[in-house]
Structures are given as C-alpha cells and as structure tokens.
Short mmCIF file of C-alpha atoms in Angstrom, two decimals:
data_model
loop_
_atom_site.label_atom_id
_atom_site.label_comp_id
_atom_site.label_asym_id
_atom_site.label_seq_id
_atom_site.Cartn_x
_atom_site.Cartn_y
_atom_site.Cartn_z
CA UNK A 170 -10.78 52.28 -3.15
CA UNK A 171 -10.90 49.91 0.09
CA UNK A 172 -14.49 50.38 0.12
CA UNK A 173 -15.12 49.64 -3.51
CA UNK A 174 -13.06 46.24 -3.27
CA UNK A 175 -15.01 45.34 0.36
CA UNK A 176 -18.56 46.11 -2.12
CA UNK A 177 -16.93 44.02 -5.00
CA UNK A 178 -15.82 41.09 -2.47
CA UNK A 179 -19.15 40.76 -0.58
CA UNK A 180 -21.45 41.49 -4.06
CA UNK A 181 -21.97 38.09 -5.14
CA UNK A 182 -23.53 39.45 -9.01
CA UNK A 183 -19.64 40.97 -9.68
CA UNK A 184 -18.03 37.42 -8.91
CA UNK A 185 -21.02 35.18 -10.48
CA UNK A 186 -19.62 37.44 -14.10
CA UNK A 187 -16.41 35.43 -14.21
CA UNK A 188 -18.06 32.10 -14.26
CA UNK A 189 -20.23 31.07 -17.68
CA UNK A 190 -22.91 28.55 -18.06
CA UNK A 191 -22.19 24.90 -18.53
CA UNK A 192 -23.28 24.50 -22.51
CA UNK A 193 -21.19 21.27 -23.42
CA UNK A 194 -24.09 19.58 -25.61
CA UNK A 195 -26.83 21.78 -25.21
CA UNK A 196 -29.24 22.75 -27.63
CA UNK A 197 -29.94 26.39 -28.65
CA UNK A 198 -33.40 26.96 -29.10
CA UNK A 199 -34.25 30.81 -28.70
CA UNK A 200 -31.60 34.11 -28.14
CA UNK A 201 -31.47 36.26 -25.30
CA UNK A 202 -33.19 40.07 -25.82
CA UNK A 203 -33.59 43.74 -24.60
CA UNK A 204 -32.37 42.49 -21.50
CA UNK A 205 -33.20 45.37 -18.82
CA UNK A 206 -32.15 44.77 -14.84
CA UNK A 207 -30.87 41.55 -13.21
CA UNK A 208 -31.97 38.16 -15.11
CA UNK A 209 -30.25 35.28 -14.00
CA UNK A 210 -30.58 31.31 -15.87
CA UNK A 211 -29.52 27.78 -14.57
CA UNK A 212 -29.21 25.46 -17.49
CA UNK A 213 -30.06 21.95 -16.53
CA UNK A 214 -26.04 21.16 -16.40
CA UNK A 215 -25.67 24.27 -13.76
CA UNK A 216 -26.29 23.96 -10.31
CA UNK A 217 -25.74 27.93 -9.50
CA UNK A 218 -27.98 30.91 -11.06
CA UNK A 219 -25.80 32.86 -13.26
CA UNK A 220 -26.40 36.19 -14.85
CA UNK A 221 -27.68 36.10 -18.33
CA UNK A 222 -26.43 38.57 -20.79
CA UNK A 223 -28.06 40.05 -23.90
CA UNK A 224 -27.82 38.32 -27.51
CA UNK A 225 -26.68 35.46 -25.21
CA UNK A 226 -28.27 31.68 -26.42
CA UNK A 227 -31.22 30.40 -24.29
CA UNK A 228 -31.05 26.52 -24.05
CA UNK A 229 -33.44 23.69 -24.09
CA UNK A 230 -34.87 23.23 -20.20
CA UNK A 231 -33.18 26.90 -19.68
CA UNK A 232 -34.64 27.87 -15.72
CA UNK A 233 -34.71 31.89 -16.56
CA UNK A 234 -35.38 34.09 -13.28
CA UNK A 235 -36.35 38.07 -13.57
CA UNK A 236 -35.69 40.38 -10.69
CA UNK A 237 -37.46 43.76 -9.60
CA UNK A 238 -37.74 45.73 -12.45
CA UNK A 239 -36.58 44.03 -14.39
CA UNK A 240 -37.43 41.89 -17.61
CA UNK A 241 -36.23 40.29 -21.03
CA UNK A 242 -37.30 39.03 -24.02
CA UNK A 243 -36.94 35.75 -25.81
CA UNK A 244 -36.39 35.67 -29.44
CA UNK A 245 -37.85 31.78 -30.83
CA UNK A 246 -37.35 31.49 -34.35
CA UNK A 247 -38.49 34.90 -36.53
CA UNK A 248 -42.31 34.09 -35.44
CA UNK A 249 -42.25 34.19 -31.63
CA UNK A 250 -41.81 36.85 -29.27
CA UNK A 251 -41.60 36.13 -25.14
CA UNK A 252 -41.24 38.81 -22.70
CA UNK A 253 -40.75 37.72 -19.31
CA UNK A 254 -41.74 40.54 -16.49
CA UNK A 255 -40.21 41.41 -13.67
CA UNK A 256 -40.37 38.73 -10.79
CA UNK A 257 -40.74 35.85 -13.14
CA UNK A 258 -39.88 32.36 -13.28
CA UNK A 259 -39.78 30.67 -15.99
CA UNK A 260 -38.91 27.34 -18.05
CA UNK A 261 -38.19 27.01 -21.57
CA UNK A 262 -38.47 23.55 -23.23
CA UNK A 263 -38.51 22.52 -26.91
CA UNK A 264 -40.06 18.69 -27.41
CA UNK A 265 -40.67 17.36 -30.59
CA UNK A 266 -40.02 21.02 -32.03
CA UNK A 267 -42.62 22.55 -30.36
CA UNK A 268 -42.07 25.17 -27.25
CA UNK A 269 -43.09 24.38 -24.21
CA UNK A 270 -43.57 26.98 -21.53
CA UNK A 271 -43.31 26.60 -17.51
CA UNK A 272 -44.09 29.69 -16.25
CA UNK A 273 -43.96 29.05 -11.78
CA UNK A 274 -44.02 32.64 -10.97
CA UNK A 275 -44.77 35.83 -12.48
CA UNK A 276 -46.05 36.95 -16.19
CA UNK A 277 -45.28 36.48 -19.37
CA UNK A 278 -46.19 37.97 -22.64
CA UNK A 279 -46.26 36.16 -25.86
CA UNK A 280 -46.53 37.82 -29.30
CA UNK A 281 -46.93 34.94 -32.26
CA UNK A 282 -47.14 35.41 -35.56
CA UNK A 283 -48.83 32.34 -35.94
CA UNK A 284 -51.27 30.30 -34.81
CA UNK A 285 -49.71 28.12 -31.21
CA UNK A 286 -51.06 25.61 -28.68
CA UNK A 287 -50.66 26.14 -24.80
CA UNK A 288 -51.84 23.25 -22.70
CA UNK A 289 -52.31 24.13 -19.15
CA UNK A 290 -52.91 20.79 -16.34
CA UNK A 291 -54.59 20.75 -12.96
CA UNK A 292 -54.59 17.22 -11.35
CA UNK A 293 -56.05 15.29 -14.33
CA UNK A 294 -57.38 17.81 -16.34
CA UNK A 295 -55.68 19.37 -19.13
CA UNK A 296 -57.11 22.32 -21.19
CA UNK A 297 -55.39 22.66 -24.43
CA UNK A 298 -55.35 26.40 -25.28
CA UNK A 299 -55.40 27.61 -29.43
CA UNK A 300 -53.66 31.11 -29.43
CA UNK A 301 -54.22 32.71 -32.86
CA UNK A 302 -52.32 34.64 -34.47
CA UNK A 303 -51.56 38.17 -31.86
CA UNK A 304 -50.15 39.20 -28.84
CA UNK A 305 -51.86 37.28 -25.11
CA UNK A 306 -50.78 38.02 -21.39
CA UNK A 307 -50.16 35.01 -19.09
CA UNK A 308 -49.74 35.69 -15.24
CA UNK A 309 -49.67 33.46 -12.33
CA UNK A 310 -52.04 34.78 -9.79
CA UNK A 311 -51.87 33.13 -6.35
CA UNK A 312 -55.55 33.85 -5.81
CA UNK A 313 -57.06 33.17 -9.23
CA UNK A 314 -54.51 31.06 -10.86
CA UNK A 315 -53.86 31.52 -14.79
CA UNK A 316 -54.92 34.24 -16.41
CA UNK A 317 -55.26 34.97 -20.03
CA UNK A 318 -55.57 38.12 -21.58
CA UNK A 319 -55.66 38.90 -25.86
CA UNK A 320 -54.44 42.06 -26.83
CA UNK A 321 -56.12 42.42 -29.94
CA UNK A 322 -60.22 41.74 -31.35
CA UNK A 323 -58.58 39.37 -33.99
CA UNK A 324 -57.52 36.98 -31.95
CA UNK A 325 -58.55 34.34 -30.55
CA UNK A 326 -58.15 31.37 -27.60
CA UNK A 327 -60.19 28.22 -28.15
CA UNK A 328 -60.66 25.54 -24.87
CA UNK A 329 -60.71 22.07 -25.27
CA UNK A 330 -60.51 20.46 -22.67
CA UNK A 331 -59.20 16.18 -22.14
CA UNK A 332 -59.63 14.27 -19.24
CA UNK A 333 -55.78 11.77 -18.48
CA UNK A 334 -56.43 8.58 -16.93
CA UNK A 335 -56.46 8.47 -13.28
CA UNK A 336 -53.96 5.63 -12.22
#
C-alpha cells in the first residue's frame, strides 16, 4: 500500500485525471474515438497537457499529442474519419467551416467520404492538394518531408500549385 501511494504521488498521468480541460466558450467541432494508450490535448485556454478520454469533444485549435503505441481517432461530422498514430502531433482547426489540419510530428490517416482540399506551404509556395473521395496517409518525414499515400485505385490527389506575394 505505501508503495502504491509513493507510484500514485510521483505519477503525474494519475493526478493530471482530476483536473478537466478549460471549455468555457469553445466550439465542438469533432468527438474523441477508439482511443488506445496515452493521448493527451491542450485546448487553446489550457496551458498544461491533459489526458483526453474517449467519446470526449475535440475543440476548435485542439493541440492533440499521441504517445508510444498509442493512437486515436477523430470523428468530424458523419463524412470524415482521422486517425492520429502513435507519436503524433497534431492541430485541429475549423475556419470558415472547413477543417484545417496541422500535423508537426508524426502521421495521420484520413478516410473521407467526400471529396476535401489540403493545402500544404513551404516559404511562399503553397500546393493546394484535391483528396477524392477514399482513404490517404500523411506522415511527417524529417528527411523527405510530406508524404502522401492513397489507399485505393479510385482515388485521387490533384496539385495545384499558387505562388503568395513575397513582402
């Protein structure tokens, strides 16, 4: 028993449990799913990661962090599924009712059930990314950058690319 309370008084996860996220005036924009290992969140009211629990809301500008084997899924709207791998890090934004994805570390997998647009910018250059309908890998590769792969023959990415204004 002394043991067990020493483990639960030096294990920061068991006393991070009591405290919840700051959600005064936040906007839910996606649900919290199959949840597997340690996933902590920082809302952009929180200044602490806390641990995020299944079926729990996911927030607009939501910071979501995977562990070691460990990963979750993010349920946007009935058309959009996001599974986050282990050792991710990733932001979730909603402007202008569209998603926006940050992903800084890690990989990501997002099945759509219809068609979406990903832009991706390096220095001036952004590539605007068509994902058709279908299931595409995105990983952050400290060598090669970010990769793309479809799951599927049927669908499809499409490249544009725009040139911003250098000021």
């Amino acid at each position: 028993l002394f043991l067990t309370s020493l483990y639960m008084i030096a294990n920061n996860s068991y006393w991070l449990s009591f405290f919840k996220p700051v959600t005064a005036g936040l906007n839910t924009i996606a649900s919290a799913q199959a949840l597997q290992g340690t996933v902590t969140r920082k809302t952009i009211l929180d200044s602490i990661w806390l641990p995020l629990e299944n079926k729990a809301s996911i927030y607009n500008a939501d910071l979501i962090q995977t562990g070691a084997q460990s990963q979750i899924e993010i349920q946007i709207g009935t058309d959009t599924t996001i599974q986050v791998k282990e050792n991710s890090l990733l932001r979730v934004k909603n402007i202008n009712g569209k998603t926006h994805l940050r992903l800084s570390k890690g990989e990501v997998q997002v099945k759509t059930l219809v068609d979406q647009t990903i832009s991706i910018q390096r220095g001036s250059q952004v590539e605007n990314l068509i994902l058709r309908k279908g299931t595409y890998a995105l990983k952050i590769d400290s060598a090669f950058g970010i990769q793309i792969t479809a799951f599927a023959q049927s669908t499809k990415v499409e490249q544009k690319a725009e040139n911003k204004e250098q000021k």
